[in-house]
Amino acid sequence: MIIDGKTRTCGLIGNPVEHTLSPVIHNTLAERLGHHMVYVPFLVEEGRLADAVKGADALNLLGLNVTVPYKSEVIASLRDIDTLAKNIGAVNTLVKTEGGYKGYNTDMEGLYRAMDSEGIRIEGEDIILLGAGGAARAVAYLCASKGAQKVYLLNRTLEKAQTVAGEVNRTIGRDVIVPMTLGDYTKLPDRKFLAIQGTSVGLSPKVEDVVIADQAFYQKIHTGFDLIYSPWETRFMRLVKENGGAAYNGLKMLLYQGIIAYELWNDVQVSEEDAMIVYEKMKAHFI
Ligand code: NAP
């Protein structure tokens, strides 16, 4: 890639940022699609987020992704926010507009595209969602807004599950999300579920950790989707497979949230062929 006076810059702000795969997504797409754009990670120290966004605006950066721990905090630094991101309460993509940045949430639509590409349906499904943190909150909103029948939201801290359920149910206007503790899995209805693992348990290097270890739980799962992609196969995924279910990791979610951000910045539609070329490059970091 040639960097010259016309090169536009996008990047990632977060802390930490050194293990990010986002540069692979955006720089590969820019090269393939012939866009004059470069993407770089920026480490933002605690307490400097507002300065970072202001500085990015002053430097005319085209767009930014936002990662942990700033997805909610960044909202205060925006000029405008997309309705979906506002409802979720988290922003992972900033797009430069006249007078500041507009915030979007592409994580949710990214997960939807990832599931769709694997043939996983949400509409009419009974779903188990593990976790009630930032990511799980977006997943709960996704499932409710895409017509899930019921979402059993199991979290270590019941109050957090109750808060997420209350907010999502109010926004959607029906009682879709049912808050429960992790131990309540024994009270789930006697049928098979799509289960989405949205906690940080099992993330590398603690790869043998799993939020529920009981085999009986996994007999209730026909499809398991873990938002984690490092390790490539989590213990949650292994347990789903051992009990006859299909299991997927979160790398395609990461891919598609990036692609949607790229589409917003460059006003283009990325083809599935290009998406899969990027995916293979990302995958090479794991297997
Ligand atoms: P977060 O806001 O910190 O939430 C963490 C969640 O994990 C909470 O529900 C927390 O329960 C639970 N948890 C943590 N330690 C636990 C333990 N020892 N036992 C039981 N539960 C525990 O994190 P997040 O931002 O939502 O991210 C969650 C995961 O999603 C991370 O692994 C992240 O890498 C992944 N993610 C993937 C993508 C992707 O593109 N694939 C995108 C976003 C996030 P409490 O409420 O009880 O504390």
mmCIF file of C-alpha atoms and ligand atoms in Angstrom:
data_model
loop_
_atom_site.group_PDB
_atom_site.id
_atom_site.type_symbol
_atom_site.label_atom_id
_atom_site.label_comp_id
_atom_site.label_asym_id
_atom_site.label_seq_id
_atom_site.Cartn_x
_atom_site.Cartn_y
_atom_site.Cartn_z
ATOM 1 C CA MET A 1 0.000 0.000 0.000
ATOM 2 C CA ILE A 2 1.219 3.481 -0.861
ATOM 3 C CA ILE A 3 0.657 6.077 1.841
ATOM 4 C CA ASP A 4 0.542 9.613 0.519
ATOM 5 C CA GLY A 5 -1.144 12.950 1.180
ATOM 6 C CA LYS A 6 -4.585 11.586 0.201
ATOM 7 C CA THR A 7 -4.559 8.527 2.473
ATOM 8 C CA ARG A 8 -7.499 8.501 4.891
ATOM 9 C CA THR A 9 -6.993 7.053 8.360
ATOM 10 C CA CYS A 10 -9.254 4.853 10.459
ATOM 11 C CA GLY A 11 -8.350 3.075 13.664
ATOM 12 C CA LEU A 12 -9.233 1.305 16.856
ATOM 13 C CA ILE A 13 -9.317 2.898 20.306
ATOM 14 C CA GLY A 14 -9.302 0.746 23.432
ATOM 15 C CA ASN A 15 -7.109 -0.631 26.180
ATOM 16 C CA PRO A 16 -5.483 -3.058 25.520
ATOM 17 C CA VAL A 17 -5.277 -3.059 21.699
ATOM 18 C CA GLU A 18 -2.087 -4.965 20.908
ATOM 19 C CA HIS A 19 -3.771 -8.333 20.112
ATOM 20 C CA THR A 20 -6.447 -6.909 17.834
ATOM 21 C CA LEU A 21 -7.253 -8.544 14.466
ATOM 22 C CA SER A 22 -9.138 -5.481 13.197
ATOM 23 C CA PRO A 23 -6.176 -4.174 11.130
ATOM 24 C CA VAL A 24 -6.263 -7.474 9.200
ATOM 25 C CA ILE A 25 -9.924 -6.872 8.332
ATOM 26 C CA HIS A 26 -9.674 -3.246 7.239
ATOM 27 C CA ASN A 27 -6.261 -3.169 5.595
ATOM 28 C CA THR A 28 -7.051 -6.332 3.605
ATOM 29 C CA LEU A 29 -10.357 -4.849 2.420
ATOM 30 C CA ALA A 30 -8.754 -1.491 1.542
ATOM 31 C CA GLU A 31 -6.133 -3.269 -0.522
ATOM 32 C CA ARG A 32 -8.628 -5.579 -2.290
ATOM 33 C CA LEU A 33 -11.183 -2.855 -2.979
ATOM 34 C CA GLY A 34 -8.596 -0.218 -3.924
ATOM 35 C CA HIS A 35 -9.569 2.260 -1.220
ATOM 36 C CA HIS A 36 -6.973 4.787 -0.172
ATOM 37 C CA MET A 37 -7.310 4.028 3.532
ATOM 38 C CA VAL A 38 -5.133 2.770 6.362
ATOM 39 C CA TYR A 39 -6.254 1.315 9.718
ATOM 40 C CA VAL A 40 -4.163 1.456 12.890
ATOM 41 C CA PRO A 41 -4.708 0.592 16.576
ATOM 42 C CA PHE A 42 -4.438 3.409 19.148
ATOM 43 C CA LEU A 43 -3.948 2.642 22.837
ATOM 44 C CA VAL A 44 -5.983 5.080 24.942
ATOM 45 C CA GLU A 45 -4.992 5.317 28.586
ATOM 46 C CA GLU A 46 -7.619 5.517 31.324
ATOM 47 C CA GLY A 47 -9.062 9.013 31.656
ATOM 48 C CA ARG A 48 -7.988 10.084 28.126
ATOM 49 C CA LEU A 49 -10.973 8.884 26.054
ATOM 50 C CA ALA A 50 -12.610 12.296 25.537
ATOM 51 C CA ASP A 51 -9.205 13.779 24.553
ATOM 52 C CA ALA A 52 -8.671 10.904 22.113
ATOM 53 C CA VAL A 53 -12.016 11.418 20.340
ATOM 54 C CA LYS A 54 -11.514 15.178 20.193
ATOM 55 C CA GLY A 55 -8.004 14.687 18.835
ATOM 56 C CA ALA A 56 -9.199 12.178 16.234
ATOM 57 C CA ASP A 57 -11.785 14.700 15.054
ATOM 58 C CA ALA A 58 -9.179 17.449 14.879
ATOM 59 C CA LEU A 59 -6.889 15.154 12.874
ATOM 60 C CA ASN A 60 -9.754 14.426 10.486
ATOM 61 C CA LEU A 61 -9.746 10.654 11.068
ATOM 62 C CA LEU A 62 -12.439 9.079 8.898
ATOM 63 C CA GLY A 63 -13.627 6.626 11.515
ATOM 64 C CA LEU A 64 -12.820 4.650 14.634
ATOM 65 C CA ASN A 65 -13.729 1.337 16.163
ATOM 66 C CA VAL A 66 -14.118 1.315 19.922
ATOM 67 C CA THR A 67 -13.306 -1.679 22.069
ATOM 68 C CA VAL A 68 -13.134 -2.639 25.745
ATOM 69 C CA PRO A 69 -13.447 -0.738 28.098
ATOM 70 C CA TYR A 70 -14.852 2.290 26.251
ATOM 71 C CA LYS A 71 -17.969 1.132 24.378
ATOM 72 C CA SER A 72 -20.399 2.875 26.745
ATOM 73 C CA GLU A 73 -18.178 5.712 27.953
ATOM 74 C CA VAL A 74 -17.567 6.939 24.384
ATOM 75 C CA ILE A 75 -21.245 7.911 23.987
ATOM 76 C CA ALA A 76 -20.618 11.116 25.955
ATOM 77 C CA SER A 77 -18.081 12.241 23.314
ATOM 78 C CA LEU A 78 -20.360 11.831 20.271
ATOM 79 C CA ARG A 79 -22.150 14.457 18.207
ATOM 80 C CA ASP A 80 -24.868 11.969 17.213
ATOM 81 C CA ILE A 81 -25.838 8.353 17.900
ATOM 82 C CA ASP A 82 -27.705 5.794 15.811
ATOM 83 C CA THR A 83 -30.987 4.605 17.402
ATOM 84 C CA LEU A 84 -29.898 0.964 17.605
ATOM 85 C CA ALA A 85 -26.660 1.872 19.417
ATOM 86 C CA LYS A 86 -28.638 4.124 21.753
ATOM 87 C CA ASN A 87 -31.049 1.301 22.606
ATOM 88 C CA ILE A 88 -28.167 -1.119 23.247
ATOM 89 C CA GLY A 89 -26.242 1.501 25.222
ATOM 90 C CA ALA A 90 -22.940 0.657 23.522
ATOM 91 C CA VAL A 91 -21.047 2.036 20.514
ATOM 92 C CA ASN A 92 -18.246 0.222 18.692
ATOM 93 C CA THR A 93 -17.977 2.344 15.529
ATOM 94 C CA LEU A 94 -17.566 6.101 15.016
ATOM 95 C CA VAL A 95 -18.147 7.750 11.651
ATOM 96 C CA LYS A 96 -16.875 11.259 10.946
ATOM 97 C CA THR A 97 -19.620 13.785 10.261
ATOM 98 C CA GLU A 98 -19.760 17.569 10.106
ATOM 99 C CA GLY A 99 -18.866 18.756 13.619
ATOM 100 C CA GLY A 100 -17.978 15.438 15.265
ATOM 101 C CA TYR A 101 -18.571 11.672 15.227
ATOM 102 C CA LYS A 102 -21.757 9.655 14.909
ATOM 103 C CA GLY A 103 -21.777 6.393 16.900
ATOM 104 C CA TYR A 104 -23.056 3.012 15.705
ATOM 105 C CA ASN A 105 -23.174 -0.509 17.098
ATOM 106 C CA THR A 106 -22.072 -3.003 14.449
ATOM 107 C CA ASP A 107 -21.429 -5.846 16.957
ATOM 108 C CA MET A 108 -25.099 -6.768 16.996
ATOM 109 C CA GLU A 109 -25.654 -6.783 13.244
ATOM 110 C CA GLY A 110 -22.253 -8.504 12.944
ATOM 111 C CA LEU A 111 -23.448 -11.373 15.114
ATOM 112 C CA TYR A 112 -26.673 -11.563 13.119
ATOM 113 C CA ARG A 113 -24.770 -11.815 9.807
ATOM 114 C CA ALA A 114 -22.389 -14.378 11.338
ATOM 115 C CA MET A 115 -25.277 -16.557 12.527
ATOM 116 C CA ASP A 116 -27.104 -16.154 9.240
ATOM 117 C CA SER A 117 -24.002 -17.271 7.327
ATOM 118 C CA GLU A 118 -23.993 -20.491 9.404
ATOM 119 C CA GLY A 119 -27.741 -21.015 8.836
ATOM 120 C CA ILE A 120 -28.632 -20.282 12.500
ATOM 121 C CA ARG A 121 -32.120 -18.800 12.975
ATOM 122 C CA ILE A 122 -33.277 -16.511 15.795
ATOM 123 C CA GLU A 123 -36.879 -15.869 14.759
ATOM 124 C CA GLY A 124 -39.317 -18.047 16.727
ATOM 125 C CA GLU A 125 -36.478 -19.759 18.657
ATOM 126 C CA ASP A 126 -36.129 -20.450 22.360
ATOM 127 C CA ILE A 127 -32.642 -19.242 23.256
ATOM 128 C CA ILE A 128 -30.302 -19.591 26.235
ATOM 129 C CA LEU A 129 -27.996 -16.598 26.655
ATOM 130 C CA LEU A 130 -25.105 -16.882 29.116
ATOM 131 C CA GLY A 131 -23.898 -13.529 30.475
ATOM 132 C CA ALA A 132 -25.265 -10.029 31.013
ATOM 133 C CA GLY A 133 -22.196 -7.858 30.282
ATOM 134 C CA GLY A 134 -21.753 -5.417 27.395
ATOM 135 C CA ALA A 135 -21.735 -8.052 24.641
ATOM 136 C CA ALA A 136 -24.562 -10.163 26.079
ATOM 137 C CA ARG A 137 -26.714 -7.071 26.450
ATOM 138 C CA ALA A 138 -26.390 -6.442 22.678
ATOM 139 C CA VAL A 139 -27.151 -10.134 22.017
ATOM 140 C CA ALA A 140 -30.267 -9.955 24.222
ATOM 141 C CA TYR A 141 -31.453 -6.938 22.261
ATOM 142 C CA LEU A 142 -30.666 -8.665 18.953
ATOM 143 C CA CYS A 143 -32.612 -11.814 19.873
ATOM 144 C CA ALA A 144 -35.591 -9.825 21.125
ATOM 145 C CA SER A 145 -35.685 -7.526 18.106
ATOM 146 C CA LYS A 146 -35.318 -10.397 15.606
ATOM 147 C CA GLY A 147 -38.348 -12.215 17.006
ATOM 148 C CA ALA A 148 -36.995 -14.853 19.412
ATOM 149 C CA GLN A 149 -39.792 -16.651 21.275
ATOM 150 C CA LYS A 150 -38.046 -16.574 24.668
ATOM 151 C CA VAL A 151 -34.501 -15.768 25.794
ATOM 152 C CA TYR A 152 -33.448 -17.352 29.091
ATOM 153 C CA LEU A 153 -30.724 -14.981 30.293
ATOM 154 C CA LEU A 154 -28.476 -16.790 32.787
ATOM 155 C CA ASN A 155 -25.887 -14.725 34.652
ATOM 156 C CA ARG A 156 -23.692 -15.134 37.730
ATOM 157 C CA THR A 157 -25.041 -11.845 39.116
ATOM 158 C CA LEU A 158 -28.830 -12.058 38.967
ATOM 159 C CA GLU A 159 -29.342 -8.291 39.392
ATOM 160 C CA LYS A 160 -27.445 -7.611 36.154
ATOM 161 C CA ALA A 161 -29.592 -10.148 34.288
ATOM 162 C CA GLN A 162 -32.695 -8.488 35.727
ATOM 163 C CA THR A 163 -31.512 -5.034 34.637
ATOM 164 C CA VAL A 164 -30.800 -6.175 31.069
ATOM 165 C CA ALA A 165 -34.120 -8.064 30.874
ATOM 166 C CA GLY A 166 -36.063 -5.068 32.192
ATOM 167 C CA GLU A 167 -34.466 -2.654 29.727
ATOM 168 C CA VAL A 168 -34.748 -4.893 26.668
ATOM 169 C CA ASN A 169 -38.316 -6.000 27.424
ATOM 170 C CA ARG A 170 -39.377 -2.367 27.897
ATOM 171 C CA THR A 171 -37.751 -1.262 24.626
ATOM 172 C CA ILE A 172 -39.201 -4.184 22.636
ATOM 173 C CA GLY A 173 -42.610 -4.009 24.331
ATOM 174 C CA ARG A 174 -42.988 -7.712 25.246
ATOM 175 C CA ASP A 175 -41.605 -10.068 27.910
ATOM 176 C CA VAL A 176 -39.019 -11.941 25.836
ATOM 177 C CA ILE A 177 -36.036 -11.975 28.188
ATOM 178 C CA VAL A 178 -36.301 -14.128 31.330
ATOM 179 C CA PRO A 179 -33.547 -13.352 33.887
ATOM 180 C CA MET A 180 -32.088 -16.321 35.814
ATOM 181 C CA THR A 181 -29.002 -17.280 37.794
ATOM 182 C CA LEU A 182 -26.449 -19.699 36.289
ATOM 183 C CA GLY A 183 -27.667 -22.471 38.615
ATOM 184 C CA ASP A 184 -31.221 -22.089 37.284
ATOM 185 C CA TYR A 185 -30.351 -24.109 34.149
ATOM 186 C CA THR A 186 -31.986 -27.100 35.860
ATOM 187 C CA LYS A 187 -35.307 -25.201 35.714
ATOM 188 C CA LEU A 188 -35.222 -24.647 31.936
ATOM 189 C CA PRO A 189 -38.117 -26.156 29.962
ATOM 190 C CA ASP A 190 -37.533 -29.687 28.708
ATOM 191 C CA ARG A 191 -36.560 -29.022 25.087
ATOM 192 C CA LYS A 192 -33.524 -28.232 22.894
ATOM 193 C CA PHE A 193 -32.193 -24.685 22.615
ATOM 194 C CA LEU A 194 -29.888 -22.433 20.646
ATOM 195 C CA ALA A 195 -27.338 -21.326 23.295
ATOM 196 C CA ILE A 196 -25.175 -18.211 22.980
ATOM 197 C CA GLN A 197 -22.144 -18.007 25.285
ATOM 198 C CA GLY A 198 -21.631 -14.283 25.989
ATOM 199 C CA THR A 199 -19.483 -14.323 29.144
ATOM 200 C CA SER A 200 -15.702 -13.862 29.202
ATOM 201 C CA VAL A 201 -15.265 -17.309 30.825
ATOM 202 C CA GLY A 202 -13.043 -19.628 28.761
ATOM 203 C CA LEU A 203 -11.158 -16.799 27.084
ATOM 204 C CA SER A 204 -7.465 -17.477 26.472
ATOM 205 C CA PRO A 205 -5.319 -18.162 28.535
ATOM 206 C CA LYS A 206 -7.939 -19.688 30.916
ATOM 207 C CA VAL A 207 -9.093 -22.060 28.211
ATOM 208 C CA GLU A 208 -10.312 -24.842 30.515
ATOM 209 C CA ASP A 209 -12.808 -22.569 32.305
ATOM 210 C CA VAL A 210 -16.481 -22.929 31.456
ATOM 211 C CA VAL A 211 -19.470 -21.190 32.933
ATOM 212 C CA ILE A 212 -21.533 -24.391 33.419
ATOM 213 C CA ALA A 213 -19.704 -27.734 33.499
ATOM 214 C CA ASP A 214 -22.654 -30.140 33.947
ATOM 215 C CA GLN A 215 -23.106 -32.440 30.892
ATOM 216 C CA ALA A 216 -26.894 -32.395 31.511
ATOM 217 C CA PHE A 217 -26.936 -28.711 30.524
ATOM 218 C CA TYR A 218 -25.318 -29.465 27.169
ATOM 219 C CA GLN A 219 -27.882 -32.143 26.379
ATOM 220 C CA LYS A 220 -30.372 -29.263 26.115
ATOM 221 C CA ILE A 221 -28.400 -27.531 23.335
ATOM 222 C CA HIS A 222 -28.835 -28.197 19.598
ATOM 223 C CA THR A 223 -26.540 -25.312 18.566
ATOM 224 C CA GLY A 224 -23.942 -23.471 20.631
ATOM 225 C CA PHE A 225 -22.454 -20.132 19.586
ATOM 226 C CA ASP A 226 -19.555 -18.812 21.665
ATOM 227 C CA LEU A 227 -18.688 -15.111 21.226
ATOM 228 C CA ILE A 228 -15.105 -16.022 22.155
ATOM 229 C CA TYR A 229 -12.740 -16.880 19.257
ATOM 230 C CA SER A 230 -9.487 -17.291 21.201
ATOM 231 C CA PRO A 231 -9.058 -20.225 21.755
ATOM 232 C CA TRP A 232 -10.444 -21.400 18.406
ATOM 233 C CA GLU A 233 -12.499 -24.072 20.205
ATOM 234 C CA THR A 234 -13.634 -23.228 23.746
ATOM 235 C CA ARG A 235 -14.525 -25.823 26.352
ATOM 236 C CA PHE A 236 -18.156 -24.656 25.998
ATOM 237 C CA MET A 237 -17.999 -25.555 22.287
ATOM 238 C CA ARG A 238 -16.395 -28.929 23.046
ATOM 239 C CA LEU A 239 -19.118 -29.797 25.561
ATOM 240 C CA VAL A 240 -21.855 -28.843 23.059
ATOM 241 C CA LYS A 241 -20.266 -31.098 20.409
ATOM 242 C CA GLU A 242 -19.738 -33.996 22.837
ATOM 243 C CA ASN A 243 -23.470 -33.907 23.507
ATOM 244 C CA GLY A 244 -24.446 -34.007 19.837
ATOM 245 C CA GLY A 245 -24.845 -30.289 19.071
ATOM 246 C CA ALA A 246 -23.223 -28.027 16.479
ATOM 247 C CA ALA A 247 -20.811 -25.372 17.798
ATOM 248 C CA TYR A 248 -19.387 -22.137 16.401
ATOM 249 C CA ASN A 249 -16.908 -19.568 17.705
ATOM 250 C CA GLY A 250 -17.092 -15.754 17.538
ATOM 251 C CA LEU A 251 -14.569 -15.059 14.756
ATOM 252 C CA LYS A 252 -17.264 -14.493 12.119
ATOM 253 C CA MET A 253 -18.969 -12.030 14.466
ATOM 254 C CA LEU A 254 -15.699 -10.114 14.675
ATOM 255 C CA LEU A 255 -15.357 -10.309 10.879
ATOM 256 C CA TYR A 256 -18.845 -8.969 10.137
ATOM 257 C CA GLN A 257 -18.831 -6.203 12.764
ATOM 258 C CA GLY A 258 -15.653 -4.987 11.017
ATOM 259 C CA ILE A 259 -17.147 -5.325 7.554
ATOM 260 C CA ILE A 260 -20.208 -3.286 8.543
ATOM 261 C CA ALA A 261 -17.917 -0.567 9.961
ATOM 262 C CA TYR A 262 -15.904 -0.626 6.722
ATOM 263 C CA GLU A 263 -19.125 -0.277 4.712
ATOM 264 C CA LEU A 264 -20.158 2.752 6.804
ATOM 265 C CA TRP A 265 -16.790 4.478 6.375
ATOM 266 C CA ASN A 266 -16.447 3.845 2.659
ATOM 267 C CA ASP A 267 -20.104 3.798 1.566
ATOM 268 C CA VAL A 268 -19.718 0.423 -0.173
ATOM 269 C CA GLN A 269 -21.153 -3.090 0.027
ATOM 270 C CA VAL A 270 -18.523 -5.776 0.729
ATOM 271 C CA SER A 271 -19.182 -9.005 -1.201
ATOM 272 C CA GLU A 272 -19.291 -12.420 0.480
ATOM 273 C CA GLU A 273 -16.288 -13.410 -1.635
ATOM 274 C CA ASP A 274 -14.204 -10.570 -0.157
ATOM 275 C CA ALA A 275 -15.569 -11.312 3.317
ATOM 276 C CA MET A 276 -14.395 -14.932 3.048
ATOM 277 C CA ILE A 277 -10.915 -13.895 1.866
ATOM 278 C CA VAL A 278 -10.581 -11.703 4.975
ATOM 279 C CA TYR A 279 -11.967 -14.525 7.145
ATOM 280 C CA GLU A 280 -9.319 -16.982 5.911
ATOM 281 C CA LYS A 281 -6.584 -14.442 6.741
ATOM 282 C CA MET A 282 -7.979 -13.991 10.263
ATOM 283 C CA LYS A 283 -8.356 -17.742 10.754
ATOM 284 C CA ALA A 284 -4.674 -18.247 9.921
ATOM 285 C CA HIS A 285 -3.870 -16.571 13.265
ATOM 286 C CA PHE A 286 -5.476 -19.515 15.095
ATOM 287 C CA ILE A 287 -5.153 -22.700 13.033
HETATM 288 P P1 NAP B 1 -18.106 -7.901 30.269
HETATM 289 O O1 NAP B 1 -18.984 -6.713 30.016
HETATM 290 O O2 NAP B 1 -16.925 -7.766 31.152
HETATM 291 O O3 NAP B 1 -19.072 -9.082 30.842
HETATM 292 C C1 NAP B 1 -18.515 -10.269 31.349
HETATM 293 C C2 NAP B 1 -19.619 -11.297 31.576
HETATM 294 O O4 NAP B 1 -18.967 -12.531 31.972
HETATM 295 C C3 NAP B 1 -20.593 -10.937 32.691
HETATM 296 O O5 NAP B 1 -21.852 -11.487 32.398
HETATM 297 C C4 NAP B 1 -19.965 -11.648 33.909
HETATM 298 O O6 NAP B 1 -20.883 -11.985 34.925
HETATM 299 C C5 NAP B 1 -19.452 -12.921 33.270
HETATM 300 N N1 NAP B 1 -18.361 -13.511 34.044
HETATM 301 C C6 NAP B 1 -17.088 -13.048 34.161
HETATM 302 N N2 NAP B 1 -16.358 -13.874 34.939
HETATM 303 C C7 NAP B 1 -17.202 -14.860 35.336
HETATM 304 C C8 NAP B 1 -17.038 -16.020 36.161
HETATM 305 N N3 NAP B 1 -15.868 -16.317 36.709
HETATM 306 N N4 NAP B 1 -18.100 -16.826 36.331
HETATM 307 C C9 NAP B 1 -19.296 -16.538 35.761
HETATM 308 N N5 NAP B 1 -19.513 -15.461 34.972
HETATM 309 C C10 NAP B 1 -18.489 -14.629 34.771
HETATM 310 O O7 NAP B 1 -17.532 -8.484 28.894
HETATM 311 P P2 NAP B 1 -18.156 -8.327 27.424
HETATM 312 O O8 NAP B 1 -17.622 -7.097 26.791
HETATM 313 O O9 NAP B 1 -19.622 -8.514 27.508
HETATM 314 O O10 NAP B 1 -17.484 -9.560 26.647
HETATM 315 C C11 NAP B 1 -17.868 -10.895 26.903
HETATM 316 C C12 NAP B 1 -17.153 -11.835 25.940
HETATM 317 O O11 NAP B 1 -17.603 -11.616 24.607
HETATM 318 C C13 NAP B 1 -15.636 -11.645 25.921
HETATM 319 O O12 NAP B 1 -15.036 -12.901 25.968
HETATM 320 C C14 NAP B 1 -15.363 -10.986 24.587
HETATM 321 O O13 NAP B 1 -14.111 -11.389 24.079
HETATM 322 C C15 NAP B 1 -16.494 -11.535 23.731
HETATM 323 N N6 NAP B 1 -16.824 -10.634 22.594
HETATM 324 C C16 NAP B 1 -16.643 -11.089 21.340
HETATM 325 C C17 NAP B 1 -16.948 -10.276 20.261
HETATM 326 C C18 NAP B 1 -16.735 -10.788 18.860
HETATM 327 O O14 NAP B 1 -16.699 -9.981 17.918
HETATM 328 N N7 NAP B 1 -16.646 -12.074 18.663
HETATM 329 C C19 NAP B 1 -17.447 -8.986 20.461
HETATM 330 C C20 NAP B 1 -17.636 -8.540 21.773
HETATM 331 C C21 NAP B 1 -17.310 -9.372 22.830
HETATM 332 P P3 NAP B 1 -21.246 -10.933 36.102
HETATM 333 O O15 NAP B 1 -22.270 -10.008 35.530
HETATM 334 O O16 NAP B 1 -21.780 -11.781 37.194
HETATM 335 O O17 NAP B 1 -19.969 -10.230 36.483
#
